[in-house]
């Protein structure tokens, strides 16, 4: 039997947490031969609800689940963790400006970044889900100077999965037949879902969808607005699909993406003209726990405009919290 892996989930008493922790405990994230210990973090007011989650985890009698710790103390939650999924965040409240939301969340992610820096495994893999996810990841990374920047990522996988599913539907093909879809940029309406390089059963998908109007007026906006459509229909934001995307992101990072492209938000490194100092969604492949960026894709005028829109938004977000970043 493999040694136990320790996984922290923040905001574990919330909606996404309620789907996510059961998937992890079932082995969907790290494999069905990998025993796990869960560290569930939430605010003091959510501790009773968290105990309920713990009870239900026990009642599932998952063979791989060795241990569950519930806490409101970040250092306890992150002690020696191998993986940390940061879901807990302050939701936007009525009358709250985007600036206020950024500030409220910045405080959370500074504290959690510091705690990871102090006590997590030096090879921890951190996925930030809580919004604004890209900028929260930047804040957490900056507050953790003793961890390598490659420990941090933010989630674009829900957008990536939505784009693949929407294209598969349009093509009348199973979703699994589609490869090389990319969602660039920010997890926000400026994201750019891009199927210029996509393959369906190994053939270029754009040859089968020669419809630029559909691309610009339906596909790109519908991927970007899918979260709002779910809220409209369900009365609540996406939870099971977001949890599933987090499982996919971590599984591919840890176990490899088998040569497939996936979209992840990573610290920008100047590729594609994206300035350093922000987290930006890009295409990657994963192997042996490492992320390898897909470079050298052509960026035409339209793509360049879309990328620039996301860059501008992320630079604005960064400027709003710049005073919190360690230089
Ligand atoms: P919920 O409001 O149901 O749950 C959030 C949980 O976080 C609550 O239990 C709350 O007590 C906890 N929390 C708040 N502050 C905390 C702190 N300092 N430490 C630990 N826990 C804390 O929200 P839910 O629907 O689960 O969504 C969570 C976050 O994911 C939100 O920020 C949401 O916007 C974001 N999402 C991000 C997505 C992405 O693709 N990156 C997609 C789904 C989702 O919208």
PDB file of C-alpha atoms and ligand atoms in Angstrom, residues 9-18 41-46 49-50 71-72 74 86-92 101 104-105 107-109 111-112 127-134 136 154-159 162 187 227 231 234 236-239 241-243 245, ligand 1:
ATOM      1  CA  UNK A   9      -9.543  21.553   1.379  1.00  0.00           C
ATOM      2  CA  UNK A  10     -10.544  25.052   2.481  1.00  0.00           C
ATOM      3  CA  UNK A  11     -14.163  26.166   2.496  1.00  0.00           C
ATOM      4  CA  UNK A  12     -14.969  22.491   3.001  1.00  0.00           C
ATOM      5  CA  UNK A  13     -18.361  23.224   4.577  1.00  0.00           C
ATOM      6  CA  UNK A  14     -19.486  25.099   1.452  1.00  0.00           C
ATOM      7  CA  UNK A  15     -21.247  23.910  -1.683  1.00  0.00           C
ATOM      8  CA  UNK A  16     -18.193  22.932  -3.729  1.00  0.00           C
ATOM      9  CA  UNK A  17     -16.554  21.390  -0.675  1.00  0.00           C
ATOM     10  CA  UNK A  18     -19.606  19.198  -0.165  1.00  0.00           C
ATOM     11  CA  UNK A  41     -10.649  24.070   6.935  1.00  0.00           C
ATOM     12  CA  UNK A  42     -13.513  26.493   7.351  1.00  0.00           C
ATOM     13  CA  UNK A  43     -14.348  29.587   9.398  1.00  0.00           C
ATOM     14  CA  UNK A  44     -15.354  29.221  13.078  1.00  0.00           C
ATOM     15  CA  UNK A  45     -19.064  29.763  12.299  1.00  0.00           C
ATOM     16  CA  UNK A  46     -19.027  26.802   9.890  1.00  0.00           C
ATOM     17  CA  UNK A  49     -21.552  22.102   9.451  1.00  0.00           C
ATOM     18  CA  UNK A  50     -18.023  20.822   8.944  1.00  0.00           C
ATOM     19  CA  UNK A  71     -10.349  22.880  11.921  1.00  0.00           C
ATOM     20  CA  UNK A  72     -10.564  26.666  11.658  1.00  0.00           C
ATOM     21  CA  UNK A  74      -4.921  27.259   8.666  1.00  0.00           C
ATOM     22  CA  UNK A  86      -8.224  26.550  -1.689  1.00  0.00           C
ATOM     23  CA  UNK A  87     -11.972  26.818  -2.269  1.00  0.00           C
ATOM     24  CA  UNK A  88     -13.011  28.951   0.718  1.00  0.00           C
ATOM     25  CA  UNK A  89     -13.551  32.570  -0.203  1.00  0.00           C
ATOM     26  CA  UNK A  90     -15.789  35.445   0.658  1.00  0.00           C
ATOM     27  CA  UNK A  91     -18.742  35.639  -1.733  1.00  0.00           C
ATOM     28  CA  UNK A  92     -19.741  38.924  -3.312  1.00  0.00           C
ATOM     29  CA  UNK A 101     -14.428  41.722  -2.971  1.00  0.00           C
ATOM     30  CA  UNK A 104     -11.820  40.820   1.445  1.00  0.00           C
ATOM     31  CA  UNK A 105     -10.384  37.838  -0.393  1.00  0.00           C
ATOM     32  CA  UNK A 107      -6.808  39.111   3.292  1.00  0.00           C
ATOM     33  CA  UNK A 108      -7.844  35.423   3.294  1.00  0.00           C
ATOM     34  CA  UNK A 109      -5.244  34.437   0.705  1.00  0.00           C
ATOM     35  CA  UNK A 111      -3.059  34.480   5.592  1.00  0.00           C
ATOM     36  CA  UNK A 112      -3.397  31.115   3.882  1.00  0.00           C
ATOM     37  CA  UNK A 127      -4.960  24.802  -6.567  1.00  0.00           C
ATOM     38  CA  UNK A 128      -6.864  28.051  -5.986  1.00  0.00           C
ATOM     39  CA  UNK A 129     -10.585  27.810  -6.788  1.00  0.00           C
ATOM     40  CA  UNK A 130     -12.049  30.641  -4.659  1.00  0.00           C
ATOM     41  CA  UNK A 131     -12.717  33.767  -6.701  1.00  0.00           C
ATOM     42  CA  UNK A 132     -11.181  35.920  -8.040  1.00  0.00           C
ATOM     43  CA  UNK A 133      -9.127  32.745  -8.456  1.00  0.00           C
ATOM     44  CA  UNK A 134      -6.260  34.008 -10.636  1.00  0.00           C
ATOM     45  CA  UNK A 136      -6.052  35.023  -5.206  1.00  0.00           C
ATOM     46  CA  UNK A 154      -5.554  28.520 -10.278  1.00  0.00           C
ATOM     47  CA  UNK A 155      -8.546  26.804 -11.804  1.00  0.00           C
ATOM     48  CA  UNK A 156      -9.529  27.222 -15.456  1.00  0.00           C
ATOM     49  CA  UNK A 157     -10.581  23.590 -15.750  1.00  0.00           C
ATOM     50  CA  UNK A 158     -14.291  24.213 -15.329  1.00  0.00           C
ATOM     51  CA  UNK A 159     -14.147  26.616 -18.267  1.00  0.00           C
ATOM     52  CA  UNK A 162     -17.440  23.541 -20.471  1.00  0.00           C
ATOM     53  CA  UNK A 187     -11.715  32.883 -14.844  1.00  0.00           C
ATOM     54  CA  UNK A 227     -21.723  30.044 -14.643  1.00  0.00           C
ATOM     55  CA  UNK A 231     -27.160  30.249 -11.334  1.00  0.00           C
ATOM     56  CA  UNK A 234     -30.479  26.346 -10.266  1.00  0.00           C
ATOM     57  CA  UNK A 236     -27.196  28.527  -6.834  1.00  0.00           C
ATOM     58  CA  UNK A 237     -23.762  28.653  -8.410  1.00  0.00           C
ATOM     59  CA  UNK A 238     -22.051  25.653 -10.019  1.00  0.00           C
ATOM     60  CA  UNK A 239     -20.860  23.236  -7.365  1.00  0.00           C
ATOM     61  CA  UNK A 241     -19.149  20.607 -11.885  1.00  0.00           C
ATOM     62  CA  UNK A 242     -16.681  22.919 -10.137  1.00  0.00           C
ATOM     63  CA  UNK A 243     -15.685  20.118  -7.744  1.00  0.00           C
ATOM     64  CA  UNK A 245     -13.083  20.248 -12.468  1.00  0.00           C
TER      65      UNK A 245
HETATM   66  P1  LIG B   1     -19.917  28.639  -0.570  1.00  0.00           P
HETATM   67  O1  LIG B   1     -20.237  30.025  -0.114  1.00  0.00           O
HETATM   68  O2  LIG B   1     -20.964  27.594  -0.599  1.00  0.00           O
HETATM   69  O3  LIG B   1     -18.729  28.072   0.333  1.00  0.00           O
HETATM   70  C1  LIG B   1     -17.604  28.824   0.658  1.00  0.00           C
HETATM   71  C2  LIG B   1     -17.077  28.283   1.954  1.00  0.00           C
HETATM   72  O4  LIG B   1     -15.850  28.962   2.229  1.00  0.00           O
HETATM   73  C3  LIG B   1     -18.015  28.556   3.139  1.00  0.00           C
HETATM   74  O5  LIG B   1     -18.203  27.361   3.888  1.00  0.00           O
HETATM   75  C4  LIG B   1     -17.268  29.617   3.941  1.00  0.00           C
HETATM   76  O6  LIG B   1     -17.512  29.535   5.330  1.00  0.00           O
HETATM   77  C5  LIG B   1     -15.819  29.240   3.601  1.00  0.00           C
HETATM   78  N1  LIG B   1     -14.857  30.294   3.897  1.00  0.00           N
HETATM   79  C6  LIG B   1     -14.991  31.642   3.814  1.00  0.00           C
HETATM   80  N2  LIG B   1     -13.877  32.243   4.249  1.00  0.00           N
HETATM   81  C7  LIG B   1     -13.013  31.259   4.588  1.00  0.00           C
HETATM   82  C8  LIG B   1     -11.700  31.259   5.110  1.00  0.00           C
HETATM   83  N3  LIG B   1     -11.064  32.404   5.400  1.00  0.00           N
HETATM   84  N4  LIG B   1     -11.109  30.077   5.354  1.00  0.00           N
HETATM   85  C9  LIG B   1     -11.748  28.925   5.100  1.00  0.00           C
HETATM   86  N5  LIG B   1     -13.014  28.854   4.626  1.00  0.00           N
HETATM   87  C10 LIG B   1     -13.615  30.021   4.368  1.00  0.00           C
HETATM   88  O7  LIG B   1     -19.219  28.839  -1.989  1.00  0.00           O
HETATM   89  P2  LIG B   1     -18.937  27.744  -3.116  1.00  0.00           P
HETATM   90  O8  LIG B   1     -20.079  27.664  -4.030  1.00  0.00           O
HETATM   91  O9  LIG B   1     -18.424  26.503  -2.482  1.00  0.00           O
HETATM   92  O10 LIG B   1     -17.770  28.487  -3.940  1.00  0.00           O
HETATM   93  C11 LIG B   1     -16.503  28.703  -3.362  1.00  0.00           C
HETATM   94  C12 LIG B   1     -15.666  29.610  -4.230  1.00  0.00           C
HETATM   95  O11 LIG B   1     -15.420  29.018  -5.493  1.00  0.00           O
HETATM   96  C13 LIG B   1     -16.331  30.960  -4.536  1.00  0.00           C
HETATM   97  O12 LIG B   1     -15.332  31.978  -4.415  1.00  0.00           O
HETATM   98  C14 LIG B   1     -16.735  30.819  -5.977  1.00  0.00           C
HETATM   99  O13 LIG B   1     -16.856  32.067  -6.629  1.00  0.00           O
HETATM  100  C15 LIG B   1     -15.594  29.996  -6.506  1.00  0.00           C
HETATM  101  N6  LIG B   1     -15.776  29.312  -7.802  1.00  0.00           N
HETATM  102  C16 LIG B   1     -14.717  29.257  -8.607  1.00  0.00           C
HETATM  103  C17 LIG B   1     -14.747  28.582  -9.816  1.00  0.00           C
HETATM  104  C18 LIG B   1     -13.544  28.505 -10.684  1.00  0.00           C
HETATM  105  O14 LIG B   1     -13.673  27.948 -11.792  1.00  0.00           O
HETATM  106  N7  LIG B   1     -12.369  29.015 -10.299  1.00  0.00           N
HETATM  107  C19 LIG B   1     -16.008  27.945 -10.281  1.00  0.00           C
HETATM  108  C20 LIG B   1     -16.980  27.689  -9.205  1.00  0.00           C
HETATM  109  C21 LIG B   1     -17.062  28.731  -8.141  1.00  0.00           C
HETATM  110  O15 LIG B   1     -17.910  29.749  -8.558  1.00  0.00           O
END
